Amino acid sequence: DQQVKQNSPSLSVQEGRISILNCDYTNSMFDYFLWYKKYPAEGPTFLISISSIKDKNEDGRFTVFLNKSAKHLSLHIVPSQPGDSAVYFCAANGGSQGNLIFGKGTKLSVKP
Amino acid sequence: ETGVTQTPRHLVMGMTNKKSLKCEQHLGHNAMYWYKQSAKKPLELMFVYNFKEQTENNSVPSRFSPECPNSSHLFLHLHTLQPEDSALYLCASSQTSGGRWEQFFGPGTRLTVL
C-alpha cells in the first residue's frame, strides 16, 4: 500500500496562473517532506522541503504547505511559467537512514 | 565535475549479458542510493549505502548486485536480467546528518533488456 500518494497524474495550467500540486501521506511518523521536479531524460531535482514543525515554507515562486492533521501537503507555484512543465514528485522521510518514500508524481503542463 | 554523475546514460543488454552501472558523487556525502523508476510507478528504493556499508536491501533480486568501494562511488552489477527489469536506474547521494533528508540525483541510466 502506498504511503505517499499523488492522486492527480496530470495538471494543466495557464502561464501566469497558480499551479497547486497535492500530496497525501498515511504514516503520521513522517516528519520531513520534499518536492522534486523531473524533466524527461534527467534525474529528479530537489525543489523545496518542509519539516513537520512548520506549516509553510517559501522559496521564491514555490511554497509548500503542510497540514499534519489531514496528512496532506501541497506545492504552490505562482506565477507558473512554461519552464515549470515537468513531473513533480512528493517524498517523505522513511526512516533514520534518510530513506525517502516517493509518490508516483504529477505531470504539470504550463501552457503559454 | 560536480553533483552526481552516472554512466552509461543508456544501456541495451541481452538477458545473458553481464554489465555494470556506475555512479559517482562529488558532494562529499556519506550515503548513496540506487533507485529504479518504471513507467507509472513511484521511484523504488533498491539499495542504501551509508559510509560504504549497505544498510538497506529492499528485497531486490540477486541478479542485481551493488558495490560501494568508497563513499563517492557506487556500482550496480547486472547479470541474467529479465525484460521487466527495463527501467530508468537512478543513483542519489545525501548527507544523513543534520536532520535534513535531501537526496541529490544523477541523470540516470536508461536500461533496456532484450
CSV table of C-alpha atoms in Angstrom, one decimal, chain A residues 34 36 43-46 97-100 102, chain B residues 1-6 22-35 43 45 47-52 68 70-75 89-97 100-108:
chain,number,residue,atom,x,y,z
A,34,LEU,CA,10.3,17.1,0.0
A,36,TYR,CA,11.3,17.1,-6.5
A,43,GLY,CA,17.2,12.8,-12.7
A,44,PRO,CA,14.9,14.4,-10.2
A,45,THR,CA,16.0,17.8,-8.9
A,46,PHE,CA,15.3,18.8,-5.3
A,97,GLN,CA,18.8,6.1,7.3
A,98,GLY,CA,17.5,9.0,5.3
A,99,ASN,CA,15.4,6.8,3.1
A,100,LEU,CA,12.8,8.7,1.1
A,102,PHE,CA,8.1,8.8,-3.2
B,1,GLU,CA,32.6,17.5,-12.4
B,2,THR,CA,30.0,18.5,-9.9
B,3,GLY,CA,27.0,16.8,-8.4
B,4,VAL,CA,26.1,13.2,-9.1
B,5,THR,CA,27.2,11.5,-12.4
B,6,GLN,CA,26.1,8.2,-13.8
B,22,LYS,CA,28.5,3.3,-12.3
B,23,CYS,CA,27.7,6.3,-10.1
B,24,GLU,CA,30.0,8.9,-8.7
B,25,GLN,CA,29.1,11.8,-6.3
B,26,HIS,CA,31.3,14.9,-5.9
B,27,LEU,CA,29.3,16.4,-3.0
B,28,GLY,CA,31.1,14.9,0.0
B,29,HIS,CA,28.0,13.0,1.1
B,30,ASN,CA,28.1,9.9,3.2
B,31,ALA,CA,25.1,8.0,1.8
B,32,MET,CA,24.4,6.7,-1.6
B,33,TYR,CA,21.3,5.1,-3.1
B,34,TRP,CA,20.1,3.1,-6.1
B,35,TYR,CA,16.5,3.6,-7.3
B,43,LEU,CA,10.6,5.6,-7.5
B,45,LEU,CA,14.4,2.3,-3.5
B,47,PHE,CA,19.8,-0.3,-2.0
B,48,VAL,CA,21.3,2.1,0.5
B,49,TYR,CA,24.9,2.5,1.5
B,50,ASN,CA,26.0,4.6,4.5
B,51,PHE,CA,29.7,5.1,4.9
B,52,LYS,CA,30.3,2.3,2.4
B,68,CYS,CA,30.3,0.6,-2.8
B,70,ASN,CA,34.1,4.2,-1.0
B,71,SER,CA,31.6,6.9,-0.1
B,72,SER,CA,32.0,8.6,-3.5
B,73,HIS,CA,31.4,5.6,-5.8
B,74,LEU,CA,28.6,3.2,-6.2
B,75,PHE,CA,28.2,0.4,-8.8
B,89,TYR,CA,18.0,3.4,-12.8
B,90,LEU,CA,18.8,6.4,-10.7
B,91,CYS,CA,21.6,7.0,-8.3
B,92,ALA,CA,21.4,9.5,-5.5
B,93,SER,CA,23.5,10.7,-2.6
B,94,SER,CA,22.8,12.6,0.6
B,95,GLN,CA,24.4,13.8,3.9
B,96,THR,CA,22.4,12.0,6.6
B,97,SER,CA,23.5,14.1,9.5
B,100,ARG,CA,17.9,17.2,6.5
B,101,TRP,CA,16.8,14.5,4.1
B,102,GLU,CA,17.5,16.0,0.7
B,103,GLN,CA,18.9,13.5,-1.8
B,104,PHE,CA,20.7,14.6,-4.9
B,105,PHE,CA,20.1,12.5,-8.0
B,106,GLY,CA,22.2,11.7,-11.1
B,107,PRO,CA,20.7,11.8,-14.6
B,108,GLY,CA,20.0,8.0,-14.6
